[in-house]
mmCIF file of C-alpha atoms in Angstrom:
data_model
loop_
_atom_site.group_PDB
_atom_site.id
_atom_site.type_symbol
_atom_site.label_atom_id
_atom_site.label_comp_id
_atom_site.label_asym_id
_atom_site.label_seq_id
_atom_site.Cartn_x
_atom_site.Cartn_y
_atom_site.Cartn_z
ATOM 1 C CA MET M 1 74.570 -15.870 -50.207
ATOM 2 C CA THR M 2 72.417 -13.733 -48.008
ATOM 3 C CA THR M 3 69.978 -16.207 -45.800
ATOM 4 C CA LEU M 4 66.292 -15.933 -46.175
ATOM 5 C CA ARG M 5 66.080 -15.233 -43.203
ATOM 6 C CA GLU M 6 68.466 -12.236 -43.157
ATOM 7 C CA ARG M 7 66.755 -11.129 -46.223
ATOM 8 C CA VAL M 8 63.436 -11.010 -44.533
ATOM 9 C CA GLY M 9 64.997 -9.353 -41.389
ATOM 10 C CA LEU M 10 66.438 -6.672 -43.450
ATOM 11 C CA ALA M 11 63.402 -6.574 -45.123
ATOM 12 C CA ALA M 12 61.346 -5.773 -42.063
ATOM 13 C CA LEU M 13 64.329 -3.578 -41.311
ATOM 14 C CA HIS M 14 63.829 -1.571 -43.735
ATOM 15 C CA ARG M 15 60.362 -1.092 -43.081
ATOM 16 C CA LEU M 16 61.707 1.171 -39.854
ATOM 17 C CA ASP M 17 62.995 4.669 -39.075
ATOM 18 C CA PRO M 18 66.652 3.814 -39.736
ATOM 19 C CA GLU M 19 68.112 4.900 -36.378
ATOM 20 C CA THR M 20 65.180 2.911 -34.859
ATOM 21 C CA ALA M 21 66.418 -0.058 -37.202
ATOM 22 C CA HIS M 22 69.556 0.307 -36.136
ATOM 23 C CA GLY M 23 68.937 0.038 -32.517
ATOM 24 C CA LEU M 24 66.970 -3.327 -33.326
ATOM 25 C CA ALA M 25 69.888 -4.581 -34.934
ATOM 26 C CA LEU M 26 72.181 -4.106 -32.315
ATOM 27 C CA ARG M 27 69.916 -5.871 -29.632
ATOM 28 C CA ALA M 28 69.636 -9.322 -32.430
ATOM 29 C CA LEU M 29 72.908 -9.371 -32.498
ATOM 30 C CA ARG M 30 73.061 -8.935 -28.291
ATOM 31 C CA ALA M 31 70.378 -11.763 -28.025
ATOM 32 C CA GLY M 32 72.175 -13.951 -30.454
ATOM 33 C CA LEU M 33 69.629 -13.305 -33.341
ATOM 34 C CA VAL M 34 72.353 -13.277 -36.176
ATOM 35 C CA PRO M 35 74.116 -15.706 -36.842
ATOM 36 C CA LEU M 36 77.967 -14.828 -37.262
ATOM 37 C CA PRO M 37 80.986 -17.361 -38.441
ATOM 38 C CA GLY M 38 83.491 -16.984 -35.650
ATOM 39 C CA PRO M 39 87.009 -15.893 -36.839
ATOM 40 C CA VAL M 40 87.686 -15.740 -40.810
ATOM 41 C CA GLN M 41 91.072 -15.809 -41.962
ATOM 42 C CA GLY M 42 93.708 -18.008 -43.761
ATOM 43 C CA GLU M 43 97.227 -17.616 -44.841
ATOM 44 C CA ARG M 44 97.320 -15.847 -47.774
ATOM 45 C CA LEU M 45 94.273 -12.911 -45.874
ATOM 46 C CA ARG M 46 96.770 -12.632 -42.567
ATOM 47 C CA THR M 47 98.884 -9.041 -42.374
ATOM 48 C CA ARG M 48 100.221 -7.183 -40.144
ATOM 49 C CA VAL M 49 99.467 -3.434 -39.983
ATOM 50 C CA ALA M 50 101.056 -0.577 -37.642
ATOM 51 C CA GLY M 51 102.300 -3.644 -35.725
ATOM 52 C CA LEU M 52 98.679 -5.018 -35.387
ATOM 53 C CA ASP M 53 98.449 -8.571 -35.776
ATOM 54 C CA LEU M 54 94.561 -8.986 -37.939
ATOM 55 C CA PRO M 55 93.662 -12.404 -39.386
ATOM 56 C CA ASN M 56 91.608 -10.922 -42.535
ATOM 57 C CA PRO M 57 92.058 -6.869 -43.888
ATOM 58 C CA VAL M 58 88.511 -6.134 -43.535
ATOM 59 C CA GLY M 59 87.449 -4.331 -40.753
ATOM 60 C CA LEU M 60 84.120 -2.823 -39.290
ATOM 61 C CA ALA M 61 84.618 1.410 -39.783
ATOM 62 C CA ALA M 62 83.443 3.460 -36.213
ATOM 63 C CA GLY M 63 79.055 4.641 -36.006
ATOM 64 C CA PHE M 64 78.242 1.091 -35.891
ATOM 65 C CA ASP M 65 79.070 0.427 -32.445
ATOM 66 C CA LYS M 66 79.429 3.660 -30.974
ATOM 67 C CA ASN M 67 78.782 2.753 -26.941
ATOM 68 C CA ALA M 68 80.632 -0.405 -27.577
ATOM 69 C CA ASP M 69 77.128 -2.483 -26.912
ATOM 70 C CA VAL M 70 77.907 -5.540 -29.105
ATOM 71 C CA VAL M 71 81.726 -6.487 -28.380
ATOM 72 C CA PRO M 72 81.494 -9.833 -28.273
ATOM 73 C CA GLN M 73 79.102 -10.228 -30.996
ATOM 74 C CA LEU M 74 81.543 -8.816 -33.482
ATOM 75 C CA CYS M 75 84.555 -9.732 -32.849
ATOM 76 C CA ARG M 76 82.920 -13.261 -33.869
ATOM 77 C CA ALA M 77 80.946 -11.582 -37.161
ATOM 78 C CA GLY M 78 84.297 -12.315 -38.953
ATOM 79 C CA PHE M 79 86.327 -9.209 -38.656
ATOM 80 C CA GLY M 80 89.522 -8.607 -39.005
ATOM 81 C CA PHE M 81 89.288 -5.799 -36.408
ATOM 82 C CA ILE M 82 86.732 -3.593 -35.155
ATOM 83 C CA GLU M 83 86.662 0.229 -34.715
ATOM 84 C CA LEU M 84 84.001 1.426 -31.656
ATOM 85 C CA GLY M 85 83.330 5.134 -31.500
ATOM 86 C CA GLY M 86 82.715 8.268 -31.950
ATOM 87 C CA THR M 87 83.049 9.152 -28.874
ATOM 88 C CA THR M 88 83.269 12.430 -26.774
ATOM 89 C CA PRO M 89 84.746 12.834 -23.310
ATOM 90 C CA ARG M 90 81.182 13.599 -21.529
ATOM 91 C CA PRO M 91 78.032 11.780 -23.203
ATOM 92 C CA GLN M 92 76.262 14.229 -25.255
ATOM 93 C CA VAL M 93 72.371 13.335 -27.145
ATOM 94 C CA GLY M 94 74.114 14.402 -30.479
ATOM 95 C CA ASN M 95 71.848 16.404 -33.040
ATOM 96 C CA PRO M 96 67.519 16.074 -32.571
ATOM 97 C CA ARG M 97 65.744 13.466 -35.027
ATOM 98 C CA PRO M 98 65.911 12.516 -37.329
ATOM 99 C CA ARG M 99 69.316 11.893 -38.518
ATOM 100 C CA LEU M 100 69.801 8.918 -40.037
ATOM 101 C CA PHE M 101 68.710 8.653 -43.860
ATOM 102 C CA ARG M 102 68.555 5.679 -45.902
ATOM 103 C CA LEU M 103 69.007 6.318 -49.425
ATOM 104 C CA THR M 104 68.063 2.674 -50.701
ATOM 105 C CA ARG M 105 68.199 3.840 -54.803
ATOM 106 C CA ASP M 106 72.251 4.633 -53.751
ATOM 107 C CA ARG M 107 72.804 2.129 -51.741
ATOM 108 C CA ALA M 108 73.692 5.358 -49.601
ATOM 109 C CA VAL M 109 73.310 6.501 -46.390
ATOM 110 C CA ILE M 110 73.559 10.116 -44.889
ATOM 111 C CA ASN M 111 73.702 10.426 -41.075
ATOM 112 C CA ARG M 112 74.224 13.809 -38.836
ATOM 113 C CA PHE M 113 74.461 11.744 -35.694
ATOM 114 C CA GLY M 114 76.914 14.717 -34.209
ATOM 115 C CA LEU M 115 78.917 12.432 -31.760
ATOM 116 C CA ASN M 116 76.516 11.064 -30.010
ATOM 117 C CA GLY M 117 77.140 8.779 -27.459
ATOM 118 C CA ILE M 118 77.432 7.370 -23.147
ATOM 119 C CA GLY M 119 81.249 9.546 -23.172
ATOM 120 C CA ALA M 120 84.634 8.250 -22.672
ATOM 121 C CA ALA M 121 84.682 6.751 -18.785
ATOM 122 C CA ALA M 122 81.111 4.793 -19.245
ATOM 123 C CA LEU M 123 82.873 3.565 -22.533
ATOM 124 C CA ALA M 124 86.139 2.374 -20.722
ATOM 125 C CA GLU M 125 84.464 0.855 -18.139
ATOM 126 C CA ARG M 126 82.094 -1.044 -20.685
ATOM 127 C CA LEU M 127 85.766 -2.619 -22.605
ATOM 128 C CA ARG M 128 87.089 -3.845 -19.504
ATOM 129 C CA ASP M 129 86.124 -7.418 -20.533
ATOM 130 C CA ARG M 130 86.442 -6.807 -23.873
ATOM 131 C CA PRO M 131 87.500 -10.091 -26.006
ATOM 132 C CA SER M 132 91.181 -10.795 -25.677
ATOM 133 C CA ASP M 133 91.874 -12.330 -28.458
ATOM 134 C CA ALA M 134 89.759 -9.123 -31.355
ATOM 135 C CA VAL M 135 91.445 -6.373 -32.365
ATOM 136 C CA ILE M 136 89.154 -3.440 -31.100
ATOM 137 C CA GLY M 137 89.721 0.108 -31.695
ATOM 138 C CA LEU M 138 88.351 3.522 -31.108
ATOM 139 C CA ASN M 139 87.384 6.463 -32.472
ATOM 140 C CA LEU M 140 88.451 9.463 -31.277
ATOM 141 C CA GLY M 141 86.381 12.757 -30.805
ATOM 142 C CA ALA M 142 85.471 16.191 -28.867
ATOM 143 C CA ASN M 143 82.388 17.484 -27.996
ATOM 144 C CA LYS M 144 80.574 19.819 -29.633
ATOM 145 C CA ASP M 145 80.403 22.499 -26.783
ATOM 146 C CA SER M 146 84.239 22.198 -26.388
ATOM 147 C CA ALA M 147 86.716 24.494 -25.489
ATOM 148 C CA ASP M 148 89.893 22.923 -26.142
ATOM 149 C CA ARG M 149 88.747 20.314 -28.416
ATOM 150 C CA SER M 150 93.079 19.452 -29.154
ATOM 151 C CA ARG M 151 92.543 18.230 -24.927
ATOM 152 C CA ASP M 152 89.127 16.491 -25.414
ATOM 153 C CA TYR M 153 91.270 14.240 -28.031
ATOM 154 C CA VAL M 154 93.483 13.504 -25.637
ATOM 155 C CA GLU M 155 91.088 12.424 -22.598
ATOM 156 C CA VAL M 156 89.356 9.963 -24.449
ATOM 157 C CA LEU M 157 92.862 8.693 -24.937
ATOM 158 C CA ASN M 158 94.193 8.724 -22.385
ATOM 159 C CA ALA M 159 90.238 6.939 -20.230
ATOM 160 C CA CYS M 160 90.021 3.915 -22.795
ATOM 161 C CA ALA M 161 93.869 3.361 -23.893
ATOM 162 C CA PRO M 162 94.087 0.728 -21.615
ATOM 163 C CA HIS M 163 91.087 -1.433 -23.152
ATOM 164 C CA VAL M 164 92.167 -0.886 -26.794
ATOM 165 C CA ASP M 165 94.546 -1.931 -29.365
ATOM 166 C CA TYR M 166 94.266 1.765 -31.470
ATOM 167 C CA VAL M 167 93.113 4.957 -31.853
ATOM 168 C CA THR M 168 92.066 7.078 -34.199
ATOM 169 C CA VAL M 169 91.539 10.585 -34.273
ATOM 170 C CA ASN M 170 88.487 11.848 -35.897
ATOM 171 C CA VAL M 171 89.082 15.066 -37.638
ATOM 172 C CA SER M 172 86.440 14.747 -40.408
ATOM 173 C CA SER M 173 83.276 14.639 -39.141
ATOM 174 C CA PRO M 174 81.231 16.473 -40.705
ATOM 175 C CA ASN M 175 78.183 16.572 -37.890
ATOM 176 C CA THR M 176 80.287 18.568 -35.639
ATOM 177 C CA GLU M 177 81.069 22.624 -36.297
ATOM 178 C CA ASN M 178 84.175 23.649 -37.254
ATOM 179 C CA LEU M 179 85.882 19.911 -36.375
ATOM 180 C CA ARG M 180 87.175 19.603 -40.140
ATOM 181 C CA GLU M 181 89.343 23.035 -39.672
ATOM 182 C CA LEU M 182 91.457 20.415 -37.727
ATOM 183 C CA GLN M 183 92.518 19.319 -40.704
ATOM 184 C CA GLY M 184 94.736 22.209 -41.521
ATOM 185 C CA ARG M 185 98.870 21.921 -41.351
ATOM 186 C CA ALA M 186 98.588 24.375 -38.447
ATOM 187 C CA ALA M 187 95.406 23.105 -36.511
ATOM 188 C CA LEU M 188 97.253 19.302 -37.151
ATOM 189 C CA TRP M 189 99.979 19.307 -36.341
ATOM 190 C CA ALA M 190 98.951 21.000 -33.037
ATOM 191 C CA LEU M 191 96.436 18.045 -32.919
ATOM 192 C CA LEU M 192 98.560 15.675 -33.311
ATOM 193 C CA THR M 193 101.727 16.314 -31.481
ATOM 194 C CA GLY M 194 98.998 16.482 -28.342
ATOM 195 C CA VAL M 195 97.742 13.469 -29.101
ATOM 196 C CA MET M 196 101.531 12.009 -29.814
ATOM 197 C CA ASP M 197 102.979 13.071 -26.704
ATOM 198 C CA ALA M 198 99.922 11.803 -24.588
ATOM 199 C CA ARG M 199 100.475 8.709 -26.324
ATOM 200 C CA GLY M 200 104.367 8.267 -24.788
ATOM 201 C CA GLN M 201 103.475 8.816 -21.648
ATOM 202 C CA LEU M 202 100.865 5.903 -21.822
ATOM 203 C CA ASP M 203 101.902 2.244 -19.818
ATOM 204 C CA ARG M 204 101.498 0.386 -23.183
ATOM 205 C CA ARG M 205 101.999 1.887 -26.805
ATOM 206 C CA ILE M 206 99.417 1.810 -29.254
ATOM 207 C CA PRO M 207 98.930 2.880 -32.579
ATOM 208 C CA VAL M 208 97.370 6.186 -33.715
ATOM 209 C CA PHE M 209 96.051 6.834 -36.792
ATOM 210 C CA VAL M 210 94.504 9.947 -38.398
ATOM 211 C CA LYS M 211 91.115 9.913 -40.187
ATOM 212 C CA ILE M 212 90.496 12.679 -43.332
ATOM 213 C CA ALA M 213 88.135 13.317 -45.289
ATOM 214 C CA PRO M 214 87.133 12.694 -48.924
ATOM 215 C CA ASP M 215 86.437 16.471 -50.024
ATOM 216 C CA LEU M 216 89.779 17.308 -49.839
ATOM 217 C CA ASN M 217 91.841 19.234 -52.835
ATOM 218 C CA GLY M 218 95.865 17.889 -53.601
ATOM 219 C CA ASP M 219 97.604 20.921 -51.841
ATOM 220 C CA GLU M 220 95.003 19.860 -48.553
ATOM 221 C CA LEU M 221 96.223 16.284 -48.794
ATOM 222 C CA ALA M 222 100.099 17.019 -48.988
ATOM 223 C CA ASP M 223 99.523 18.547 -46.091
ATOM 224 C CA ILE M 224 98.339 16.359 -44.246
ATOM 225 C CA ALA M 225 100.040 13.465 -45.780
ATOM 226 C CA GLU M 226 103.633 16.156 -44.618
ATOM 227 C CA VAL M 227 101.924 16.285 -41.082
ATOM 228 C CA ALA M 228 101.332 12.787 -40.867
ATOM 229 C CA LEU M 229 104.533 11.626 -41.589
ATOM 230 C CA ALA M 230 106.646 14.254 -39.513
ATOM 231 C CA SER M 231 104.031 13.623 -36.533
ATOM 232 C CA SER M 232 104.642 9.799 -36.291
ATOM 233 C CA VAL M 233 101.352 9.083 -36.647
ATOM 234 C CA ASP M 234 101.004 5.377 -37.340
ATOM 235 C CA GLY M 235 98.824 5.544 -40.657
ATOM 236 C CA ILE M 236 96.046 7.359 -42.295
ATOM 237 C CA VAL M 237 92.094 6.198 -42.167
ATOM 238 C CA ALA M 238 90.552 7.239 -45.465
ATOM 239 C CA THR M 239 88.243 8.354 -45.748
ATOM 240 C CA ASN M 240 85.617 9.843 -43.611
ATOM 241 C CA THR M 241 81.932 10.618 -45.079
ATOM 242 C CA THR M 242 80.975 13.376 -48.021
ATOM 243 C CA VAL M 243 79.195 16.408 -47.711
ATOM 244 C CA LEU M 244 78.513 15.772 -51.315
ATOM 245 C CA ARG M 245 75.422 15.133 -53.243
ATOM 246 C CA ALA M 246 76.246 14.793 -56.773
ATOM 247 C CA GLY M 247 74.296 12.367 -59.210
ATOM 248 C CA LEU M 248 71.840 10.813 -56.157
ATOM 249 C CA LYS M 249 68.614 9.744 -56.978
ATOM 250 C CA GLY M 250 66.798 8.736 -52.829
ATOM 251 C CA ARG M 251 64.129 11.366 -51.494
ATOM 252 C CA HIS M 252 67.005 12.344 -48.679
ATOM 253 C CA ARG M 253 69.403 12.834 -50.966
ATOM 254 C CA ASN M 254 69.432 16.934 -49.981
ATOM 255 C CA GLU M 255 69.206 16.162 -46.352
ATOM 256 C CA THR M 256 72.618 17.962 -43.988
ATOM 257 C CA GLY M 257 74.899 15.403 -43.016
ATOM 258 C CA GLY M 258 77.547 12.982 -43.932
ATOM 259 C CA LEU M 259 76.739 10.430 -47.015
ATOM 260 C CA SER M 260 78.370 7.055 -47.025
ATOM 261 C CA GLY M 261 77.728 4.043 -49.206
ATOM 262 C CA ALA M 262 78.285 3.539 -53.150
ATOM 263 C CA PRO M 263 78.032 6.427 -54.067
ATOM 264 C CA LEU M 264 81.448 7.408 -52.210
ATOM 265 C CA PHE M 265 83.846 4.346 -53.388
ATOM 266 C CA GLU M 266 85.016 6.284 -56.255
ATOM 267 C CA ARG M 267 86.169 9.406 -54.686
ATOM 268 C CA SER M 268 87.256 7.984 -51.626
ATOM 269 C CA THR M 269 89.624 5.184 -53.644
ATOM 270 C CA HIS M 270 91.160 8.230 -55.462
ATOM 271 C CA VAL M 271 91.660 10.127 -51.973
ATOM 272 C CA LEU M 272 93.400 7.030 -50.909
ATOM 273 C CA ALA M 273 95.878 6.536 -53.534
ATOM 274 C CA GLN M 274 96.569 10.056 -53.931
ATOM 275 C CA LEU M 275 97.828 9.523 -50.104
ATOM 276 C CA SER M 276 99.435 6.561 -50.986
ATOM 277 C CA LYS M 277 101.506 8.523 -53.864
ATOM 278 C CA LEU M 278 102.395 11.337 -51.417
ATOM 279 C CA THR M 279 103.059 8.999 -48.398
ATOM 280 C CA GLY M 280 105.748 7.286 -50.593
ATOM 281 C CA GLY M 281 104.275 3.820 -48.729
ATOM 282 C CA ALA M 282 106.146 4.885 -45.194
ATOM 283 C CA LEU M 283 102.347 5.106 -43.701
ATOM 284 C CA PRO M 284 100.209 2.213 -43.719
ATOM 285 C CA LEU M 285 96.626 3.675 -44.649
ATOM 286 C CA ILE M 286 92.969 1.694 -44.096
ATOM 287 C CA GLY M 287 90.855 2.174 -46.800
ATOM 288 C CA VAL M 288 86.799 3.521 -46.126
ATOM 289 C CA GLY M 289 84.115 4.457 -48.560
ATOM 290 C CA GLY M 290 81.416 2.504 -50.328
ATOM 291 C CA ILE M 291 82.734 -0.869 -50.111
ATOM 292 C CA SER M 292 80.321 -3.580 -50.956
ATOM 293 C CA ASN M 293 81.761 -6.471 -52.178
ATOM 294 C CA GLY M 294 85.332 -8.638 -52.159
ATOM 295 C CA ALA M 295 86.126 -6.667 -55.100
ATOM 296 C CA GLN M 296 85.462 -3.247 -54.260
ATOM 297 C CA ALA M 297 87.568 -4.306 -50.965
ATOM 298 C CA TYR M 298 90.456 -5.983 -53.278
ATOM 299 C CA GLU M 299 90.406 -2.352 -55.645
ATOM 300 C CA LYS M 300 91.323 -0.218 -52.322
ATOM 301 C CA ILE M 301 94.079 -2.206 -51.349
ATOM 302 C CA ARG M 302 95.526 -2.060 -54.974
ATOM 303 C CA ALA M 303 94.844 1.246 -54.704
ATOM 304 C CA GLY M 304 97.401 1.641 -51.977
ATOM 305 C CA ALA M 305 95.268 0.335 -48.486
ATOM 306 C CA SER M 306 96.750 -1.967 -45.984
ATOM 307 C CA ALA M 307 93.760 -3.476 -45.202
ATOM 308 C CA VAL M 308 90.069 -2.092 -45.399
ATOM 309 C CA GLN M 309 86.563 -0.768 -43.427
ATOM 310 C CA LEU M 310 82.624 -1.197 -44.489
ATOM 311 C CA TYR M 311 79.486 0.088 -42.303
ATOM 312 C CA SER M 312 77.143 1.299 -45.064
ATOM 313 C CA ALA M 313 77.087 -1.701 -46.949
ATOM 314 C CA LEU M 314 75.541 -3.765 -43.736
ATOM 315 C CA VAL M 315 72.378 -1.808 -43.664
ATOM 316 C CA PHE M 316 71.446 -2.991 -47.277
ATOM 317 C CA GLN M 317 73.434 -6.473 -47.245
ATOM 318 C CA GLY M 318 73.562 -7.387 -43.786
ATOM 319 C CA MET M 319 76.263 -9.485 -41.604
ATOM 320 C CA SER M 320 76.393 -12.102 -44.130
ATOM 321 C CA LEU M 321 78.692 -9.739 -46.148
ATOM 322 C CA VAL M 322 81.768 -10.053 -43.737
ATOM 323 C CA PRO M 323 82.554 -13.672 -44.532
ATOM 324 C CA ARG M 324 81.690 -13.000 -48.008
ATOM 325 C CA ILE M 325 84.082 -10.128 -48.748
ATOM 326 C CA ALA M 326 87.219 -12.017 -47.389
ATOM 327 C CA ALA M 327 86.653 -15.180 -48.929
ATOM 328 C CA ASP M 328 86.321 -13.275 -52.330
ATOM 329 C CA LEU M 329 88.998 -11.142 -51.483
ATOM 330 C CA ASP M 330 91.209 -14.357 -51.055
ATOM 331 C CA ALA M 331 90.031 -15.562 -53.983
ATOM 332 C CA LEU M 332 91.351 -12.359 -56.317
ATOM 333 C CA LEU M 333 94.552 -12.871 -54.166
ATOM 334 C CA ALA M 334 95.146 -16.253 -55.547
ATOM 335 C CA ARG M 335 93.816 -15.498 -59.207
ATOM 336 C CA ASP M 336 96.282 -12.408 -59.348
ATOM 337 C CA GLY M 337 99.803 -14.559 -58.111
ATOM 338 C CA PHE M 338 100.079 -12.440 -54.963
ATOM 339 C CA GLY M 339 100.650 -14.482 -51.910
ATOM 340 C CA SER M 340 99.524 -12.009 -49.409
ATOM 341 C CA VAL M 341 97.485 -9.051 -48.785
ATOM 342 C CA ALA M 342 100.736 -6.976 -48.617
ATOM 343 C CA ASP M 343 102.134 -8.017 -51.917
ATOM 344 C CA ALA M 344 98.880 -6.768 -53.524
ATOM 345 C CA VAL M 345 98.710 -3.253 -51.870
ATOM 346 C CA GLY M 346 99.399 -0.482 -54.211
ATOM 347 C CA SER M 347 100.134 -3.324 -56.984
ATOM 348 C CA GLY M 348 97.299 -0.925 -59.103
ATOM 349 C CA ARG M 349 97.546 2.541 -57.633
ATOM 350 C CA ASP M 350 98.808 3.902 -60.821
ATOM 351 C CA ASP M 351 94.886 3.059 -62.409
ATOM 352 C CA TRP M 352 93.228 5.638 -59.672
ATOM 353 C CA LEU M 353 95.485 8.699 -60.093
#
């Protein structure tokens, strides 16, 4: 359960501007003020995804630690893997503030950061001394003013690949103008071909995932599945944030940006199940969107995810949520007679189609 200290801390942070609060949360982690459980693992929870051995399938989604500020601490927070970024070749400030909004009534967040960050070279330098016993990924992005966005992804890959275990090609942020156009068949094929060619030139082969939006129709998802299978990427992250706003109650509901959190769960899980069917289990899928408890993580896995990621729920429940989800997931697997995460993947997919 959430401790009294954590509840008090969250209440204090929620009285502040969300971006300021997030910065303070990172500082608290770095200062050792947040209790961390260390690795969380177990026989049922251990799994292998795209060649990556995970102690458990509960990952941290990109966006929480854009600039590798608290990597050692996150590696002790109970996650099976963490994803940093999104990172662009050159530093950029992103969109003007305010650009992060907390929708407490909806248990949701809207952000329009615009891939702000320190850039690939500085991030690579920070990762030189990363913990060696953790699985760390990096979300690749493109600069807002780039003349060749496909080249941007390759630049970040080349700069940071020696220091990470996998990368995710982000073509689904709604906060960089026209970025989502890269999800079209021809554009995605060209982009992924370039990235995979660059991956082939690396000294060490690392898995490449592609992260997609939840706001795609059936034909668009079919195109993505076809391109992903043909391009030999190692998996799909489903999904990023949504631009839709149906049913929201919070006063910031009409702010521009990507919506994450509880309202995204059903939409993203439906997309996940569709992709699972379209790919026929040939590609591992990472389920993201709206997870706030172990039952929802389990639903993502049963819908077709080999592993899951979360972020927004931490805003409302704190870091103690991570080991709690892993423990609840372990209990649910045991309840239903699954000996491992892999055994449960896709077992309830039809419920979401």
